[in-house]
PDB file of C-alpha atoms and ligand atoms in Angstrom:
ATOM      1  CA  MET V   1       6.759   7.584  13.819  1.00 51.00           C
ATOM      2  CA  ASN V   2      10.881   8.221  14.365  1.00 49.00           C
ATOM      3  CA  SER V   3      13.054   6.713  12.163  1.00 48.00           C
ATOM      4  CA  THR V   4      16.659   5.981  13.210  1.00 55.00           C
ATOM      5  CA  ASN V   5      18.347   5.716   9.810  1.00 63.00           C
ATOM      6  CA  PRO V   6      18.340   8.978   7.996  1.00 64.00           C
ATOM      7  CA  LYS V   7      18.532   7.291   4.911  1.00 83.00           C
ATOM      8  CA  LYS V   8      15.365   5.266   5.239  1.00 94.00           C
ATOM      9  CA  THR V   9      12.266   5.894   2.720  1.00 97.00           C
ATOM     10  CA  ARG V  10       9.220   5.701   4.570  1.00 98.00           C
ATOM     11  CA  VAL V  11       6.177   4.265   2.679  1.00 98.00           C
ATOM     12  CA  LEU V  12       2.336   4.233   3.322  1.00 98.00           C
ATOM     13  CA  PHE V  13      -0.004   2.524   1.259  1.00 99.00           C
ATOM     14  CA  VAL V  14      -3.422   3.811   1.209  1.00 99.00           C
ATOM     15  CA  CYS V  15      -6.809   2.325  -0.278  1.00 98.00           C
ATOM     16  CA  LEU V  16     -10.213   2.824   0.775  1.00 98.00           C
ATOM     17  CA  GLY V  17     -10.963   0.414   3.421  1.00 98.00           C
ATOM     18  CA  ASN V  18      -7.468  -0.691   4.785  1.00 98.00           C
ATOM     19  CA  ILE V  19      -8.768  -4.058   4.575  1.00 98.00           C
ATOM     20  CA  CYS V  20      -7.914  -5.188   1.357  1.00 98.00           C
ATOM     21  CA  ARG V  21      -5.691  -3.653  -1.367  1.00 98.00           C
ATOM     22  CA  SER V  22      -3.479  -1.372   1.160  1.00 98.00           C
ATOM     23  CA  PRO V  23      -2.798  -4.036   3.728  1.00 98.00           C
ATOM     24  CA  ALA V  24      -1.961  -6.401   0.964  1.00 98.00           C
ATOM     25  CA  ALA V  25       0.389  -4.158  -0.603  1.00 99.00           C
ATOM     26  CA  GLU V  26       2.263  -3.371   2.683  1.00 98.00           C
ATOM     27  CA  GLY V  27       2.668  -7.392   2.920  1.00 98.00           C
ATOM     28  CA  ILE V  28       3.959  -7.721  -0.338  1.00 98.00           C
ATOM     29  CA  PHE V  29       6.248  -4.911  -0.230  1.00 98.00           C
ATOM     30  CA  ARG V  30       7.756  -6.141   3.098  1.00 98.00           C
ATOM     31  CA  SER V  31       8.412  -9.549   1.980  1.00 98.00           C
ATOM     32  CA  ILE V  32      10.306  -8.051  -1.201  1.00 98.00           C
ATOM     33  CA  VAL V  33      12.353  -5.953   1.035  1.00 97.00           C
ATOM     34  CA  ASP V  34      13.223  -8.901   3.714  1.00 97.00           C
ATOM     35  CA  GLU V  35      13.968 -11.294   0.638  1.00 96.00           C
ATOM     36  CA  HIS V  36      16.728  -8.855  -0.253  1.00 96.00           C
ATOM     37  CA  ARG V  37      17.448  -7.842   3.370  1.00 96.00           C
ATOM     38  CA  ALA V  38      16.443  -4.708   3.328  1.00 96.00           C
ATOM     39  CA  SER V  39      14.243  -3.753   6.107  1.00 95.00           C
ATOM     40  CA  ASP V  40      16.934  -1.108   7.431  1.00 95.00           C
ATOM     41  CA  LEU V  41      15.881   0.926   3.998  1.00 96.00           C
ATOM     42  CA  PHE V  42      12.193   1.277   4.408  1.00 97.00           C
ATOM     43  CA  ASP V  43       9.275   1.636   7.120  1.00 98.00           C
ATOM     44  CA  ILE V  44       6.173   0.378   5.879  1.00 98.00           C
ATOM     45  CA  ASP V  45       2.653   0.794   6.759  1.00 98.00           C
ATOM     46  CA  SER V  46      -0.791   1.014   5.461  1.00 99.00           C
ATOM     47  CA  ALA V  47      -4.010   3.256   5.907  1.00 99.00           C
ATOM     48  CA  GLY V  48      -7.468   3.861   4.816  1.00 98.00           C
ATOM     49  CA  THR V  49      -9.257   6.958   3.610  1.00 98.00           C
ATOM     50  CA  GLY V  50     -12.449   5.653   5.025  1.00 98.00           C
ATOM     51  CA  ASN V  51     -13.128   4.677   8.828  1.00 97.00           C
ATOM     52  CA  TYR V  52     -15.585   1.591   8.505  1.00 96.00           C
ATOM     53  CA  HIS V  53     -12.952  -0.813   9.533  1.00 97.00           C
ATOM     54  CA  ILE V  54     -10.751   0.438  12.017  1.00 98.00           C
ATOM     55  CA  GLY V  55      -8.996  -1.965  14.362  1.00 98.00           C
ATOM     56  CA  GLU V  56      -9.518  -5.020  11.902  1.00 98.00           C
ATOM     57  CA  LEU V  57      -7.290  -7.492  10.355  1.00 98.00           C
ATOM     58  CA  PRO V  58      -7.354  -7.711   6.602  1.00 98.00           C
ATOM     59  CA  ASP V  59     -10.382  -9.119   5.228  1.00 98.00           C
ATOM     60  CA  ARG V  60     -10.461 -12.883   5.732  1.00 98.00           C
ATOM     61  CA  ARG V  61     -10.560 -13.379   1.564  1.00 98.00           C
ATOM     62  CA  MET V  62      -7.355 -11.236   1.048  1.00 98.00           C
ATOM     63  CA  ARG V  63      -5.439 -12.875   4.236  1.00 98.00           C
ATOM     64  CA  VAL V  64      -6.300 -16.437   2.629  1.00 98.00           C
ATOM     65  CA  HIS V  65      -5.434 -15.327  -1.161  1.00 98.00           C
ATOM     66  CA  ALA V  66      -2.070 -13.944   0.198  1.00 98.00           C
ATOM     67  CA  ARG V  67      -1.069 -16.912   2.497  1.00 98.00           C
ATOM     68  CA  ASN V  68      -1.323 -18.932  -0.796  1.00 98.00           C
ATOM     69  CA  ARG V  69       1.633 -16.883  -1.810  1.00 98.00           C
ATOM     70  CA  GLY V  70       3.679 -17.068   1.574  1.00 98.00           C
ATOM     71  CA  ILE V  71       2.377 -13.797   2.909  1.00 98.00           C
ATOM     72  CA  GLU V  72       0.816 -13.202   6.044  1.00 98.00           C
ATOM     73  CA  LEU V  73      -1.149 -10.036   6.697  1.00 98.00           C
ATOM     74  CA  THR V  74      -1.430  -8.871  10.135  1.00 98.00           C
ATOM     75  CA  HIS V  75      -2.324  -5.109   9.879  1.00 98.00           C
ATOM     76  CA  ARG V  76      -4.700  -3.794  11.983  1.00 98.00           C
ATOM     77  CA  CYS V  77      -6.828  -1.070   9.926  1.00 98.00           C
ATOM     78  CA  ARG V  78      -6.369   2.729  10.559  1.00 98.00           C
ATOM     79  CA  GLN V  79      -7.379   5.562   9.169  1.00 98.00           C
ATOM     80  CA  VAL V  80      -5.040   8.102   7.272  1.00 98.00           C
ATOM     81  CA  ASP V  81      -4.352  11.028   9.573  1.00 98.00           C
ATOM     82  CA  VAL V  82      -2.859  14.548   8.515  1.00 98.00           C
ATOM     83  CA  GLU V  83       0.233  13.645  10.553  1.00 98.00           C
ATOM     84  CA  ASP V  84       0.799  10.664   8.148  1.00 98.00           C
ATOM     85  CA  PHE V  85       2.286  13.791   5.740  1.00 98.00           C
ATOM     86  CA  ASN V  86       5.106  14.465   7.895  1.00 98.00           C
ATOM     87  CA  ASP V  87       5.626  10.723   9.151  1.00 98.00           C
ATOM     88  CA  PHE V  88       6.164   9.195   5.488  1.00 98.00           C
ATOM     89  CA  ASP V  89       8.230  10.076   2.272  1.00 98.00           C
ATOM     90  CA  LEU V  90       5.957   8.349  -0.023  1.00 98.00           C
ATOM     91  CA  ILE V  91       2.275   8.012   0.217  1.00 98.00           C
ATOM     92  CA  ILE V  92       0.884   5.644  -2.380  1.00 99.00           C
ATOM     93  CA  GLY V  93      -2.968   5.359  -3.410  1.00 99.00           C
ATOM     94  CA  MET V  94      -4.489   3.000  -5.200  1.00 99.00           C
ATOM     95  CA  ASP V  95      -6.658   4.532  -7.431  1.00 98.00           C
ATOM     96  CA  ALA V  96      -8.076   7.725  -8.472  1.00 98.00           C
ATOM     97  CA  SER V  97     -10.646   8.264  -5.381  1.00 98.00           C
ATOM     98  CA  ASN V  98      -7.973   7.427  -3.227  1.00 98.00           C
ATOM     99  CA  LEU V  99      -5.590  10.027  -4.855  1.00 98.00           C
ATOM    100  CA  GLN V 100      -8.024  12.667  -4.876  1.00 98.00           C
ATOM    101  CA  ASN V 101      -8.874  12.119  -1.151  1.00 98.00           C
ATOM    102  CA  LEU V 102      -5.480  12.109  -0.157  1.00 98.00           C
ATOM    103  CA  ARG V 103      -4.555  15.293  -2.361  1.00 98.00           C
ATOM    104  CA  ARG V 104      -7.883  17.085  -0.380  1.00 98.00           C
ATOM    105  CA  MET V 105      -6.293  16.085   2.782  1.00 98.00           C
ATOM    106  CA  ALA V 106      -2.198  17.225   2.018  1.00 98.00           C
ATOM    107  CA  PRO V 107      -1.424  20.137   4.358  1.00 98.00           C
ATOM    108  CA  SER V 108       1.233  21.845   2.018  1.00 98.00           C
ATOM    109  CA  VAL V 109       2.116  21.910  -1.419  1.00 98.00           C
ATOM    110  CA  GLU V 110       4.937  19.858  -0.520  1.00 98.00           C
ATOM    111  CA  ALA V 111       3.061  17.291   1.440  1.00 98.00           C
ATOM    112  CA  ALA V 112       1.117  16.674  -1.783  1.00 98.00           C
ATOM    113  CA  ARG V 113       4.202  16.058  -3.756  1.00 98.00           C
ATOM    114  CA  LYS V 114       4.632  12.833  -1.397  1.00 98.00           C
ATOM    115  CA  ILE V 115       1.186  11.418  -2.999  1.00 98.00           C
ATOM    116  CA  ARG V 116       1.829   8.575  -5.562  1.00 98.00           C
ATOM    117  CA  ALA V 117      -0.287   6.447  -7.604  1.00 98.00           C
ATOM    118  CA  MET V 118       0.459   2.558  -7.247  1.00 98.00           C
ATOM    119  CA  ALA V 119       0.122   2.395 -10.739  1.00 98.00           C
ATOM    120  CA  GLU V 120       3.299   4.634 -11.543  1.00 98.00           C
ATOM    121  CA  PHE V 121       5.216   1.424 -10.395  1.00 98.00           C
ATOM    122  CA  PHE V 122       3.390  -0.799 -12.441  1.00 98.00           C
ATOM    123  CA  SER V 123       5.590  -2.553 -15.617  1.00 98.00           C
ATOM    124  CA  PRO V 124       5.366  -0.910 -18.978  1.00 97.00           C
ATOM    125  CA  GLY V 125       2.374  -2.785 -20.834  1.00 95.00           C
ATOM    126  CA  ALA V 126       0.388  -3.311 -17.853  1.00 96.00           C
ATOM    127  CA  ARG V 127      -3.194  -3.858 -18.618  1.00 95.00           C
ATOM    128  CA  TYR V 128      -4.546  -1.404 -15.519  1.00 98.00           C
ATOM    129  CA  ASP V 129      -4.086   2.117 -14.684  1.00 98.00           C
ATOM    130  CA  HIS V 130      -4.816   1.419 -11.052  1.00 98.00           C
ATOM    131  CA  VAL V 131      -5.553  -1.220  -8.369  1.00 98.00           C
ATOM    132  CA  PRO V 132      -9.275  -2.187  -8.588  1.00 98.00           C
ATOM    133  CA  ASP V 133     -11.638  -2.523  -5.526  1.00 98.00           C
ATOM    134  CA  PRO V 134     -11.696  -6.209  -4.803  1.00 98.00           C
ATOM    135  CA  TYR V 135     -14.377  -5.955  -2.437  1.00 97.00           C
ATOM    136  CA  TYR V 136     -17.137  -7.077  -4.034  1.00 96.00           C
ATOM    137  CA  GLU V 137     -15.638  -9.266  -6.401  1.00 96.00           C
ATOM    138  CA  GLY V 138     -14.806 -12.976  -6.453  1.00 96.00           C
ATOM    139  CA  SER V 139     -11.393 -14.624  -6.230  1.00 98.00           C
ATOM    140  CA  GLU V 140     -10.210 -13.277  -9.845  1.00 98.00           C
ATOM    141  CA  GLY V 141     -10.047 -10.030  -7.983  1.00 98.00           C
ATOM    142  CA  PHE V 142      -8.227 -10.889  -5.257  1.00 98.00           C
ATOM    143  CA  GLU V 143      -5.531 -12.458  -7.140  1.00 98.00           C
ATOM    144  CA  LEU V 144      -5.531  -9.770  -9.777  1.00 98.00           C
ATOM    145  CA  VAL V 145      -4.927  -7.017  -6.823  1.00 98.00           C
ATOM    146  CA  LEU V 146      -2.144  -9.394  -5.810  1.00 98.00           C
ATOM    147  CA  ASP V 147      -0.230 -10.020  -9.403  1.00 98.00           C
ATOM    148  CA  LEU V 148      -0.733  -5.731 -10.021  1.00 98.00           C
ATOM    149  CA  LEU V 149       0.953  -5.316  -6.200  1.00 98.00           C
ATOM    150  CA  ASP V 150       3.734  -7.862  -6.817  1.00 98.00           C
ATOM    151  CA  ASP V 151       4.640  -6.153  -9.958  1.00 98.00           C
ATOM    152  CA  GLY V 152       4.281  -2.569  -8.723  1.00 98.00           C
ATOM    153  CA  CYS V 153       6.004  -3.510  -5.565  1.00 98.00           C
ATOM    154  CA  ARG V 154       9.126  -5.081  -7.011  1.00 98.00           C
ATOM    155  CA  ASN V 155       9.444  -2.003  -9.392  1.00 98.00           C
ATOM    156  CA  LEU V 156       8.885   0.426  -6.275  1.00 98.00           C
ATOM    157  CA  PHE V 157      11.877  -1.481  -4.487  1.00 97.00           C
ATOM    158  CA  ASN V 158      14.177  -1.275  -7.213  1.00 96.00           C
ATOM    159  CA  ARG V 159      13.491   2.412  -7.730  1.00 96.00           C
ATOM    160  CA  TYR V 160      13.949   3.112  -3.931  1.00 94.00           C
ATOM    161  CA  GLY V 161      15.956   0.070  -2.545  1.00 87.00           C
ATOM    162  CA  GLY V 162      19.134   1.245  -4.632  1.00 64.00           C
ATOM    163  CA  ILE V 163      19.724  -1.991  -6.585  1.00 55.00           C
TER     164      ILE V 163
HETATM  165  P1  4NP I   1     -10.019  -1.787   0.264  1.00 58.17           P
HETATM  166  O1  4NP I   1     -11.542  -2.452  -0.236  1.00 58.17           O
HETATM  167  O2  4NP I   1     -10.430   0.160  -0.159  1.00 58.17           O
HETATM  168  O3  4NP I   1      -9.009  -2.500  -0.926  1.00 58.17           O
HETATM  169  O4  4NP I   1      -9.608  -1.849   1.746  1.00 58.17           O
HETATM  170  C1  4NP I   1     -12.384  -2.125   0.455  1.00 58.17           C
HETATM  171  C2  4NP I   1     -12.737  -2.529   1.912  1.00 58.17           C
HETATM  172  C3  4NP I   1     -13.954  -2.343   2.405  1.00 58.17           C
HETATM  173  C4  4NP I   1     -14.681  -1.525   1.940  1.00 58.17           C
HETATM  174  C5  4NP I   1     -14.584  -1.107   0.404  1.00 58.17           C
HETATM  175  C6  4NP I   1     -13.299  -1.152  -0.325  1.00 58.17           C
HETATM  176  N1  4NP I   1     -15.878  -1.053   2.316  1.00 58.17           N
HETATM  177  O5  4NP I   1     -17.022  -0.371   2.165  1.00 58.17           O
HETATM  178  O6  4NP I   1     -16.539  -1.680   3.355  1.00 58.17           O
END
């Protein structure tokens, strides 16, 4: 991915399957960026460390919960690639396992510095230190993920969106 705007921050959200948490993070962050008419400031994508669902739309349950908040998730699942360390400035993992997998893949020390935890962007006092995998959970699990991501993505935008 070649950015035409050198000031763009390129953000890649990463989870295990790339069908629940990271495409939701991508969709939420994109909607916040659009809300602020700041799409020229960011390139946004998501990917999974696993390869189970490549080419699929996000999990239907996550699409329904996101749509109820006005967010359409249309990402097609893809696996993280070592090239992503060149193509993105921030590579944001949802949980400790995602972060460990990303650190193993990083081709250099500089590349590894791009890896961040989504929880770093949670507001002070957040009840979680990661974004829990909702795949085997009920509706509350999906709502919790969306709440955590909404909070984290707003803080991420404020940190990198220049407001
Ligand atoms: P995600 O959730 O990492 O948030 O996309 C999962 C989706 C699928 C699987 C695991 C987690 N899976 O094992 O297929």
